[in-house]
């Protein structure tokens, strides 16, 4: 390490904890569970092909998707590394049907939800994959005995923390606790995430759109109108970028600007991305960075969850770019209702 004045993630969290309750170090202890798991996963991802971790386990998960071996490894790692932390009331994972209740006493103040490995279909072809996490507080007891599922199903605006790890050419961690968005890079020589950017903001406008247009025939007609418009000389010129790993597409959108959209399709009538541990954490981050995230007409962070693995249509990115998509959708709705 050349620069002795570097700031690690743990130092950053402790230094920025604004209120006494967070200064107990519990939050940074909780986050260290995620970062330990992500460092182990980063090492495994780097050696895919050399270890017997390629391909599927042969099982189908609660999402109805083929489970990649690394999905399982990532899930087990996160469950183990977070599970030891007494401040965690419950965990919920994309790979597990129900929330896992841990600490039922007062010590269990946090709920951690995660997509252990996002973009996992890309592992075998060395395209970046990621881990996404969302942190909620266990609701204060209100006299009524709440089930762990009820405790977990909170709107995205209740999140106290969110972030992702992107296993790319570098291993990058981006997080927020509601006080701006901060980016770190893992320095393998010391095994620590080092701060590279504080108070990261998303450009308000950028002519990049990110969408799997193979599904366009079954998109909302307003979205189809947008996709026709975005290719015209009047609009752009826009660039199209689509990795197929949400974390990679989101990270590019956050740093360069633009809009990512995964609308409802015939195959995924509610959208493909999951509200609780994909859309909500990224929506918290993008709003903290000055961007916007909606279903096309409803702010993602205001969507009332009803099921742990519910899916949601998603338009996310630079404020102005998201609003252009929303306008096309609104105009189509009013044309239909006229
Ligand atoms: P996951 O690997 O966690 O199931 O997520 C995959 C998601 C997301 O990463 C990506 O944006 C989207 O699937 C890509 O879907 P399509 O292949 O339908 O474009
Ligand atoms: Mn995912
Ligand atoms: Mn996943």
mmCIF file of C-alpha atoms and ligand atoms in Angstrom:
data_model
loop_
_atom_site.group_PDB
_atom_site.id
_atom_site.type_symbol
_atom_site.label_atom_id
_atom_site.label_comp_id
_atom_site.label_asym_id
_atom_site.label_seq_id
_atom_site.Cartn_x
_atom_site.Cartn_y
_atom_site.Cartn_z
ATOM 1 C CA UNK A 1 0.000 0.000 0.000
ATOM 2 C CA UNK A 2 1.634 3.278 -1.084
ATOM 3 C CA UNK A 3 -0.657 5.768 0.648
ATOM 4 C CA UNK A 4 -0.666 5.388 4.497
ATOM 5 C CA UNK A 5 -3.664 7.724 4.735
ATOM 6 C CA UNK A 6 -6.030 5.120 3.312
ATOM 7 C CA UNK A 7 -9.447 4.546 4.835
ATOM 8 C CA UNK A 8 -10.843 1.036 5.252
ATOM 9 C CA UNK A 9 -14.545 0.245 5.126
ATOM 10 C CA UNK A 10 -14.672 -0.492 8.858
ATOM 11 C CA UNK A 11 -12.969 2.814 9.694
ATOM 12 C CA UNK A 12 -15.347 4.612 7.316
ATOM 13 C CA UNK A 13 -18.478 3.207 8.932
ATOM 14 C CA UNK A 14 -17.318 3.907 12.476
ATOM 15 C CA UNK A 15 -16.141 7.415 11.546
ATOM 16 C CA UNK A 16 -19.448 8.275 9.875
ATOM 17 C CA UNK A 17 -21.824 6.760 12.405
ATOM 18 C CA UNK A 18 -23.960 9.765 13.127
ATOM 19 C CA UNK A 19 -26.036 8.661 16.050
ATOM 20 C CA UNK A 20 -25.172 7.008 19.346
ATOM 21 C CA UNK A 21 -27.151 3.858 18.626
ATOM 22 C CA UNK A 22 -25.117 3.147 15.489
ATOM 23 C CA UNK A 23 -21.873 4.033 17.260
ATOM 24 C CA UNK A 24 -22.188 0.807 19.226
ATOM 25 C CA UNK A 25 -20.193 -0.705 16.381
ATOM 26 C CA UNK A 26 -22.987 -3.207 15.818
ATOM 27 C CA UNK A 27 -23.634 -1.946 12.306
ATOM 28 C CA UNK A 28 -19.985 -2.167 11.299
ATOM 29 C CA UNK A 29 -19.809 -5.613 12.938
ATOM 30 C CA UNK A 30 -22.832 -6.670 10.878
ATOM 31 C CA UNK A 31 -21.292 -5.269 7.700
ATOM 32 C CA UNK A 32 -18.037 -7.079 8.425
ATOM 33 C CA UNK A 33 -19.997 -10.338 8.140
ATOM 34 C CA UNK A 34 -20.910 -9.379 4.586
ATOM 35 C CA UNK A 35 -17.403 -8.219 3.678
ATOM 36 C CA UNK A 36 -15.754 -11.395 5.022
ATOM 37 C CA UNK A 37 -18.101 -13.501 2.894
ATOM 38 C CA UNK A 38 -17.458 -11.274 -0.128
ATOM 39 C CA UNK A 39 -13.664 -11.587 0.211
ATOM 40 C CA UNK A 40 -13.942 -15.382 0.285
ATOM 41 C CA UNK A 41 -16.317 -15.256 -2.705
ATOM 42 C CA UNK A 42 -14.018 -12.898 -4.613
ATOM 43 C CA UNK A 43 -11.241 -15.475 -4.234
ATOM 44 C CA UNK A 44 -13.518 -18.284 -5.472
ATOM 45 C CA UNK A 45 -14.784 -16.267 -8.457
ATOM 46 C CA UNK A 46 -11.154 -15.556 -9.407
ATOM 47 C CA UNK A 47 -10.452 -19.294 -9.593
ATOM 48 C CA UNK A 48 -13.621 -20.475 -11.348
ATOM 49 C CA UNK A 49 -12.629 -23.317 -13.665
ATOM 50 C CA UNK A 50 -9.756 -24.356 -11.419
ATOM 51 C CA UNK A 51 -12.103 -25.325 -8.575
ATOM 52 C CA UNK A 52 -15.050 -27.648 -8.980
ATOM 53 C CA UNK A 53 -17.515 -24.748 -8.747
ATOM 54 C CA UNK A 54 -18.650 -24.424 -12.342
ATOM 55 C CA UNK A 55 -22.093 -25.311 -13.568
ATOM 56 C CA UNK A 56 -25.280 -26.177 -11.730
ATOM 57 C CA UNK A 57 -26.065 -28.254 -8.666
ATOM 58 C CA UNK A 58 -28.944 -29.884 -10.510
ATOM 59 C CA UNK A 59 -31.414 -28.318 -8.085
ATOM 60 C CA UNK A 60 -34.068 -25.704 -8.828
ATOM 61 C CA UNK A 61 -34.456 -22.884 -6.254
ATOM 62 C CA UNK A 62 -37.541 -21.153 -4.913
ATOM 63 C CA UNK A 63 -37.348 -18.834 -7.935
ATOM 64 C CA UNK A 64 -37.766 -21.827 -10.253
ATOM 65 C CA UNK A 65 -34.233 -21.238 -11.529
ATOM 66 C CA UNK A 66 -31.344 -23.670 -11.971
ATOM 67 C CA UNK A 67 -29.007 -23.257 -8.967
ATOM 68 C CA UNK A 68 -25.389 -22.620 -9.951
ATOM 69 C CA UNK A 69 -22.816 -24.236 -7.640
ATOM 70 C CA UNK A 70 -21.495 -20.779 -6.807
ATOM 71 C CA UNK A 71 -25.028 -19.620 -5.868
ATOM 72 C CA UNK A 72 -25.020 -22.281 -3.170
ATOM 73 C CA UNK A 73 -21.471 -21.507 -2.023
ATOM 74 C CA UNK A 74 -22.217 -17.783 -1.838
ATOM 75 C CA UNK A 75 -25.452 -18.369 0.037
ATOM 76 C CA UNK A 76 -23.831 -20.695 2.579
ATOM 77 C CA UNK A 77 -20.976 -18.238 3.110
ATOM 78 C CA UNK A 78 -23.230 -15.262 3.736
ATOM 79 C CA UNK A 79 -25.549 -17.283 5.987
ATOM 80 C CA UNK A 80 -22.536 -18.439 7.996
ATOM 81 C CA UNK A 81 -20.683 -15.096 8.208
ATOM 82 C CA UNK A 82 -23.782 -13.054 9.072
ATOM 83 C CA UNK A 83 -25.416 -15.773 11.146
ATOM 84 C CA UNK A 84 -22.816 -15.484 13.922
ATOM 85 C CA UNK A 85 -23.708 -11.883 14.595
ATOM 86 C CA UNK A 86 -26.066 -11.635 17.590
ATOM 87 C CA UNK A 87 -27.336 -8.251 16.394
ATOM 88 C CA UNK A 88 -29.072 -9.994 13.469
ATOM 89 C CA UNK A 89 -32.723 -10.874 14.111
ATOM 90 C CA UNK A 90 -33.258 -12.543 10.722
ATOM 91 C CA UNK A 91 -31.736 -13.141 7.318
ATOM 92 C CA UNK A 92 -33.486 -13.629 3.966
ATOM 93 C CA UNK A 93 -31.871 -14.908 0.794
ATOM 94 C CA UNK A 94 -32.885 -15.219 -2.832
ATOM 95 C CA UNK A 95 -31.841 -18.856 -2.564
ATOM 96 C CA UNK A 96 -33.972 -19.742 0.504
ATOM 97 C CA UNK A 97 -37.776 -19.980 0.491
ATOM 98 C CA UNK A 98 -38.357 -18.394 3.927
ATOM 99 C CA UNK A 99 -36.562 -15.923 6.192
ATOM 100 C CA UNK A 100 -34.148 -17.500 8.710
ATOM 101 C CA UNK A 101 -34.837 -16.311 12.275
ATOM 102 C CA UNK A 102 -31.707 -15.953 14.389
ATOM 103 C CA UNK A 103 -31.779 -13.741 17.501
ATOM 104 C CA UNK A 104 -35.312 -13.438 18.885
ATOM 105 C CA UNK A 105 -34.291 -11.353 21.920
ATOM 106 C CA UNK A 106 -33.738 -7.571 22.084
ATOM 107 C CA UNK A 107 -30.145 -8.020 20.844
ATOM 108 C CA UNK A 108 -31.464 -8.932 17.410
ATOM 109 C CA UNK A 109 -31.977 -5.421 16.004
ATOM 110 C CA UNK A 110 -31.190 -5.890 12.309
ATOM 111 C CA UNK A 111 -32.593 -7.840 9.367
ATOM 112 C CA UNK A 112 -30.279 -8.646 6.429
ATOM 113 C CA UNK A 113 -31.611 -9.608 3.010
ATOM 114 C CA UNK A 114 -29.372 -10.598 0.126
ATOM 115 C CA UNK A 115 -28.990 -11.898 -3.371
ATOM 116 C CA UNK A 116 -25.871 -13.950 -2.689
ATOM 117 C CA UNK A 117 -24.822 -14.170 -6.294
ATOM 118 C CA UNK A 118 -26.419 -11.938 -8.905
ATOM 119 C CA UNK A 119 -25.904 -12.681 -12.575
ATOM 120 C CA UNK A 120 -24.908 -16.238 -11.757
ATOM 121 C CA UNK A 121 -25.711 -17.515 -15.252
ATOM 122 C CA UNK A 122 -22.646 -15.549 -16.367
ATOM 123 C CA UNK A 123 -20.117 -17.243 -14.066
ATOM 124 C CA UNK A 124 -19.016 -19.845 -16.611
ATOM 125 C CA UNK A 125 -18.179 -17.204 -19.215
ATOM 126 C CA UNK A 126 -16.205 -14.919 -16.875
ATOM 127 C CA UNK A 127 -18.667 -12.017 -16.982
ATOM 128 C CA UNK A 128 -18.772 -10.004 -13.723
ATOM 129 C CA UNK A 129 -21.196 -11.215 -11.045
ATOM 130 C CA UNK A 130 -22.155 -9.613 -7.753
ATOM 131 C CA UNK A 131 -23.706 -9.793 -4.286
ATOM 132 C CA UNK A 132 -26.506 -7.408 -3.313
ATOM 133 C CA UNK A 133 -27.571 -6.700 0.299
ATOM 134 C CA UNK A 134 -30.268 -4.740 2.073
ATOM 135 C CA UNK A 135 -30.409 -3.941 5.802
ATOM 136 C CA UNK A 136 -33.581 -3.223 7.775
ATOM 137 C CA UNK A 137 -34.204 -2.677 11.479
ATOM 138 C CA UNK A 138 -36.365 -5.177 13.334
ATOM 139 C CA UNK A 139 -39.628 -3.252 13.905
ATOM 140 C CA UNK A 140 -40.226 -2.011 17.481
ATOM 141 C CA UNK A 141 -42.628 -4.369 19.303
ATOM 142 C CA UNK A 142 -46.145 -2.918 19.111
ATOM 143 C CA UNK A 143 -47.796 -5.311 21.513
ATOM 144 C CA UNK A 144 -48.806 -7.627 18.631
ATOM 145 C CA UNK A 145 -46.642 -10.745 18.168
ATOM 146 C CA UNK A 146 -45.225 -10.448 14.633
ATOM 147 C CA UNK A 147 -43.926 -13.390 12.617
ATOM 148 C CA UNK A 148 -40.419 -13.171 11.205
ATOM 149 C CA UNK A 149 -41.978 -12.844 7.726
ATOM 150 C CA UNK A 150 -44.012 -9.834 8.892
ATOM 151 C CA UNK A 151 -40.868 -8.299 10.415
ATOM 152 C CA UNK A 152 -38.989 -8.756 7.134
ATOM 153 C CA UNK A 153 -41.664 -7.453 4.749
ATOM 154 C CA UNK A 154 -40.977 -3.724 5.062
ATOM 155 C CA UNK A 155 -41.040 -1.055 2.359
ATOM 156 C CA UNK A 156 -37.707 -0.092 0.787
ATOM 157 C CA UNK A 157 -37.893 3.372 2.363
ATOM 158 C CA UNK A 158 -37.374 1.661 5.762
ATOM 159 C CA UNK A 159 -33.879 0.420 4.824
ATOM 160 C CA UNK A 160 -31.023 1.598 7.086
ATOM 161 C CA UNK A 161 -28.316 0.272 4.787
ATOM 162 C CA UNK A 162 -27.809 -1.206 1.312
ATOM 163 C CA UNK A 163 -24.998 -2.058 -1.026
ATOM 164 C CA UNK A 164 -23.409 -4.452 -3.432
ATOM 165 C CA UNK A 165 -20.116 -6.150 -4.193
ATOM 166 C CA UNK A 166 -19.108 -6.457 -7.860
ATOM 167 C CA UNK A 167 -16.628 -9.239 -8.640
ATOM 168 C CA UNK A 168 -15.088 -7.755 -11.769
ATOM 169 C CA UNK A 169 -11.565 -6.867 -12.855
ATOM 170 C CA UNK A 170 -11.436 -5.362 -9.360
ATOM 171 C CA UNK A 171 -13.660 -6.332 -6.437
ATOM 172 C CA UNK A 172 -15.703 -3.224 -5.731
ATOM 173 C CA UNK A 173 -18.037 -2.566 -2.791
ATOM 174 C CA UNK A 174 -20.543 0.288 -2.840
ATOM 175 C CA UNK A 175 -22.763 1.050 0.161
ATOM 176 C CA UNK A 176 -25.008 3.634 1.756
ATOM 177 C CA UNK A 177 -26.475 4.075 5.232
ATOM 178 C CA UNK A 178 -28.583 7.032 4.099
ATOM 179 C CA UNK A 179 -25.717 9.516 4.241
ATOM 180 C CA UNK A 180 -24.469 9.368 0.655
ATOM 181 C CA UNK A 181 -22.989 6.585 -1.484
ATOM 182 C CA UNK A 182 -19.401 5.452 -0.975
ATOM 183 C CA UNK A 183 -17.202 3.198 -3.132
ATOM 184 C CA UNK A 184 -14.395 0.878 -2.024
ATOM 185 C CA UNK A 185 -11.985 -1.427 -3.830
ATOM 186 C CA UNK A 186 -10.628 -4.622 -2.289
ATOM 187 C CA UNK A 187 -6.835 -4.469 -1.936
ATOM 188 C CA UNK A 188 -5.931 -8.179 -2.088
ATOM 189 C CA UNK A 189 -2.455 -7.441 -0.730
ATOM 190 C CA UNK A 190 -3.926 -6.432 2.649
ATOM 191 C CA UNK A 191 -7.377 -8.059 2.375
ATOM 192 C CA UNK A 192 -9.198 -4.794 3.095
ATOM 193 C CA UNK A 193 -11.768 -2.712 1.205
ATOM 194 C CA UNK A 194 -10.184 0.723 0.676
ATOM 195 C CA UNK A 195 -12.196 3.919 0.119
ATOM 196 C CA UNK A 196 -11.864 5.299 -3.426
ATOM 197 C CA UNK A 197 -14.883 7.628 -3.667
ATOM 198 C CA UNK A 198 -17.126 9.330 -1.101
ATOM 199 C CA UNK A 199 -20.530 10.952 -1.762
ATOM 200 C CA UNK A 200 -20.710 9.401 -5.240
ATOM 201 C CA UNK A 201 -23.405 11.050 -7.433
ATOM 202 C CA UNK A 202 -25.038 9.763 -10.638
ATOM 203 C CA UNK A 203 -24.995 12.093 -13.690
ATOM 204 C CA UNK A 204 -28.450 13.661 -14.103
ATOM 205 C CA UNK A 205 -28.535 12.763 -17.806
ATOM 206 C CA UNK A 206 -26.599 10.324 -19.995
ATOM 207 C CA UNK A 207 -27.483 8.832 -23.385
ATOM 208 C CA UNK A 208 -27.030 5.185 -22.406
ATOM 209 C CA UNK A 209 -29.926 2.725 -22.097
ATOM 210 C CA UNK A 210 -29.658 -0.822 -20.787
ATOM 211 C CA UNK A 211 -32.401 -3.333 -21.575
ATOM 212 C CA UNK A 212 -32.801 -6.895 -22.844
ATOM 213 C CA UNK A 213 -34.697 -5.969 -26.008
ATOM 214 C CA UNK A 214 -35.265 -9.614 -26.946
ATOM 215 C CA UNK A 215 -38.344 -9.274 -24.719
ATOM 216 C CA UNK A 216 -39.499 -6.019 -26.359
ATOM 217 C CA UNK A 217 -42.440 -7.627 -28.196
ATOM 218 C CA UNK A 218 -44.185 -8.223 -24.875
ATOM 219 C CA UNK A 219 -43.203 -4.962 -23.128
ATOM 220 C CA UNK A 220 -45.753 -2.300 -22.154
ATOM 221 C CA UNK A 221 -46.457 -0.290 -25.341
ATOM 222 C CA UNK A 222 -45.180 2.864 -23.653
ATOM 223 C CA UNK A 223 -41.816 1.141 -23.192
ATOM 224 C CA UNK A 224 -41.897 -0.031 -26.818
ATOM 225 C CA UNK A 225 -42.504 3.591 -27.885
ATOM 226 C CA UNK A 226 -39.520 4.644 -25.744
ATOM 227 C CA UNK A 227 -37.297 1.963 -27.331
ATOM 228 C CA UNK A 228 -38.297 3.167 -30.823
ATOM 229 C CA UNK A 229 -37.656 6.807 -29.870
ATOM 230 C CA UNK A 230 -34.273 6.145 -28.270
ATOM 231 C CA UNK A 231 -32.922 4.862 -31.623
ATOM 232 C CA UNK A 232 -33.879 8.016 -33.545
ATOM 233 C CA UNK A 233 -31.383 10.760 -34.430
ATOM 234 C CA UNK A 234 -33.726 13.228 -32.650
ATOM 235 C CA UNK A 235 -33.185 11.365 -29.342
ATOM 236 C CA UNK A 236 -29.569 10.640 -29.361
ATOM 237 C CA UNK A 237 -27.363 9.287 -30.283
ATOM 238 C CA UNK A 238 -27.835 6.848 -27.408
ATOM 239 C CA UNK A 239 -25.585 3.875 -26.721
ATOM 240 C CA UNK A 240 -27.014 0.484 -25.755
ATOM 241 C CA UNK A 241 -25.187 -1.409 -23.022
ATOM 242 C CA UNK A 242 -26.407 -4.687 -21.454
ATOM 243 C CA UNK A 243 -24.228 -7.121 -19.475
ATOM 244 C CA UNK A 244 -26.987 -9.367 -18.142
ATOM 245 C CA UNK A 245 -25.702 -9.091 -14.557
ATOM 246 C CA UNK A 246 -27.815 -6.516 -12.738
ATOM 247 C CA UNK A 247 -24.952 -5.509 -10.419
ATOM 248 C CA UNK A 248 -22.639 -4.852 -13.394
ATOM 249 C CA UNK A 249 -25.312 -2.949 -15.352
ATOM 250 C CA UNK A 250 -26.244 -0.951 -12.263
ATOM 251 C CA UNK A 251 -22.640 -0.089 -11.343
ATOM 252 C CA UNK A 252 -21.985 1.266 -14.854
ATOM 253 C CA UNK A 253 -25.240 3.251 -14.696
ATOM 254 C CA UNK A 254 -24.341 4.676 -11.270
ATOM 255 C CA UNK A 255 -20.859 5.789 -12.366
ATOM 256 C CA UNK A 256 -21.554 6.871 -15.973
ATOM 257 C CA UNK A 257 -25.277 7.645 -15.876
ATOM 258 C CA UNK A 258 -28.066 6.362 -18.130
ATOM 259 C CA UNK A 259 -31.075 4.143 -17.494
ATOM 260 C CA UNK A 260 -31.499 0.409 -16.845
ATOM 261 C CA UNK A 261 -34.906 -1.084 -17.440
ATOM 262 C CA UNK A 262 -36.319 -4.525 -16.812
ATOM 263 C CA UNK A 263 -40.035 -4.093 -17.568
ATOM 264 C CA UNK A 264 -42.777 -6.654 -17.138
ATOM 265 C CA UNK A 265 -42.704 -9.264 -19.922
ATOM 266 C CA UNK A 266 -44.977 -12.107 -21.032
ATOM 267 C CA UNK A 267 -42.581 -14.536 -19.288
ATOM 268 C CA UNK A 268 -42.226 -12.303 -16.197
ATOM 269 C CA UNK A 269 -45.554 -10.428 -15.899
ATOM 270 C CA UNK A 270 -44.443 -8.839 -12.568
ATOM 271 C CA UNK A 271 -40.962 -8.105 -13.936
ATOM 272 C CA UNK A 272 -37.930 -10.343 -13.321
ATOM 273 C CA UNK A 273 -35.983 -8.554 -10.606
ATOM 274 C CA UNK A 274 -36.905 -9.148 -6.984
ATOM 275 C CA UNK A 275 -38.137 -6.215 -4.901
ATOM 276 C CA UNK A 276 -36.679 -7.009 -1.473
ATOM 277 C CA UNK A 277 -33.057 -7.790 -2.329
ATOM 278 C CA UNK A 278 -32.435 -6.444 -5.828
ATOM 279 C CA UNK A 279 -34.675 -3.452 -6.604
ATOM 280 C CA UNK A 280 -34.936 -1.973 -3.085
ATOM 281 C CA UNK A 281 -31.208 -1.862 -2.248
ATOM 282 C CA UNK A 282 -30.321 -0.424 -5.666
ATOM 283 C CA UNK A 283 -33.178 2.073 -5.422
ATOM 284 C CA UNK A 284 -31.888 3.255 -2.011
ATOM 285 C CA UNK A 285 -28.390 3.670 -3.495
ATOM 286 C CA UNK A 286 -29.517 5.456 -6.651
ATOM 287 C CA UNK A 287 -31.714 7.938 -4.744
ATOM 288 C CA UNK A 288 -28.846 8.627 -2.326
ATOM 289 C CA UNK A 289 -26.716 9.360 -5.419
ATOM 290 C CA UNK A 290 -29.353 11.756 -6.829
ATOM 291 C CA UNK A 291 -30.984 9.319 -9.274
ATOM 292 C CA UNK A 292 -34.417 7.721 -9.489
ATOM 293 C CA UNK A 293 -35.974 4.234 -9.363
ATOM 294 C CA UNK A 294 -39.573 3.325 -10.193
ATOM 295 C CA UNK A 295 -41.753 0.528 -11.493
ATOM 296 C CA UNK A 296 -42.511 2.884 -14.375
ATOM 297 C CA UNK A 297 -45.152 4.676 -12.353
ATOM 298 C CA UNK A 298 -44.486 4.026 -8.634
ATOM 299 C CA UNK A 299 -41.369 4.882 -6.623
ATOM 300 C CA UNK A 300 -39.660 1.544 -5.867
ATOM 301 C CA UNK A 301 -39.014 2.483 -2.221
ATOM 302 C CA UNK A 302 -42.752 3.027 -1.699
ATOM 303 C CA UNK A 303 -43.837 -0.404 -3.023
ATOM 304 C CA UNK A 304 -45.615 -2.268 -0.221
ATOM 305 C CA UNK A 305 -44.162 -5.840 -0.159
ATOM 306 C CA UNK A 306 -46.560 -8.776 0.181
ATOM 307 C CA UNK A 307 -44.201 -11.696 -0.508
ATOM 308 C CA UNK A 308 -40.490 -12.177 0.216
ATOM 309 C CA UNK A 309 -39.573 -13.117 -3.361
ATOM 310 C CA UNK A 310 -42.000 -10.855 -5.174
ATOM 311 C CA UNK A 311 -40.792 -9.408 -8.469
ATOM 312 C CA UNK A 312 -41.225 -5.857 -9.695
ATOM 313 C CA UNK A 313 -40.807 -4.028 -13.016
ATOM 314 C CA UNK A 314 -37.796 -1.704 -12.744
ATOM 315 C CA UNK A 315 -36.664 1.547 -14.372
ATOM 316 C CA UNK A 316 -33.564 2.896 -12.562
ATOM 317 C CA UNK A 317 -30.762 5.384 -13.189
ATOM 318 C CA UNK A 318 -30.240 9.059 -13.982
ATOM 319 C CA UNK A 319 -33.254 11.113 -12.899
ATOM 320 C CA UNK A 320 -33.862 12.715 -16.319
ATOM 321 C CA UNK A 321 -33.426 9.381 -18.171
ATOM 322 C CA UNK A 322 -35.866 7.549 -15.872
ATOM 323 C CA UNK A 323 -38.382 10.377 -16.313
ATOM 324 C CA UNK A 324 -38.222 10.063 -20.125
ATOM 325 C CA UNK A 325 -39.204 6.370 -19.836
ATOM 326 C CA UNK A 326 -41.938 7.219 -17.293
ATOM 327 C CA UNK A 327 -43.300 9.913 -19.636
ATOM 328 C CA UNK A 328 -43.601 7.459 -22.548
ATOM 329 C CA UNK A 329 -45.411 5.014 -20.244
ATOM 330 C CA UNK A 330 -47.720 7.730 -18.848
ATOM 331 C CA UNK A 331 -48.585 9.006 -22.322
ATOM 332 C CA UNK A 332 -49.463 5.465 -23.438
ATOM 333 C CA UNK A 333 -51.658 4.947 -20.364
ATOM 334 C CA UNK A 334 -53.556 8.164 -20.984
ATOM 335 C CA UNK A 335 -53.927 7.369 -24.709
ATOM 336 C CA UNK A 336 -55.414 3.975 -23.767
ATOM 337 C CA UNK A 337 -57.735 5.432 -21.124
ATOM 338 C CA UNK A 338 -58.890 8.325 -23.364
HETATM 339 P P1 LIG B 1 -29.769 -13.771 -10.509
HETATM 340 O O1 LIG B 1 -28.529 -14.338 -11.134
HETATM 341 O O2 LIG B 1 -29.559 -13.325 -9.100
HETATM 342 O O3 LIG B 1 -30.962 -14.689 -10.660
HETATM 343 O O4 LIG B 1 -30.123 -12.416 -11.289
HETATM 344 C C1 LIG B 1 -30.180 -12.463 -12.664
HETATM 345 C C2 LIG B 1 -30.893 -11.235 -13.150
HETATM 346 C C3 LIG B 1 -30.034 -9.983 -13.160
HETATM 347 O O5 LIG B 1 -28.736 -10.198 -12.721
HETATM 348 C C4 LIG B 1 -30.005 -9.562 -14.612
HETATM 349 O O6 LIG B 1 -30.218 -8.185 -14.758
HETATM 350 C C5 LIG B 1 -31.168 -10.326 -15.224
HETATM 351 O O7 LIG B 1 -31.305 -11.506 -14.469
HETATM 352 C C6 LIG B 1 -30.894 -10.682 -16.636
HETATM 353 O O8 LIG B 1 -32.084 -11.266 -17.101
HETATM 354 P P2 LIG B 1 -32.200 -11.648 -18.654
HETATM 355 O O9 LIG B 1 -31.200 -12.756 -18.873
HETATM 356 O O10 LIG B 1 -33.626 -12.090 -18.803
HETATM 357 O O11 LIG B 1 -31.887 -10.412 -19.443
HETATM 358 MN MN1 LIG B 2 -30.000 -11.274 -8.942
HETATM 359 MN MN1 LIG B 3 -28.894 -14.480 -7.492
#
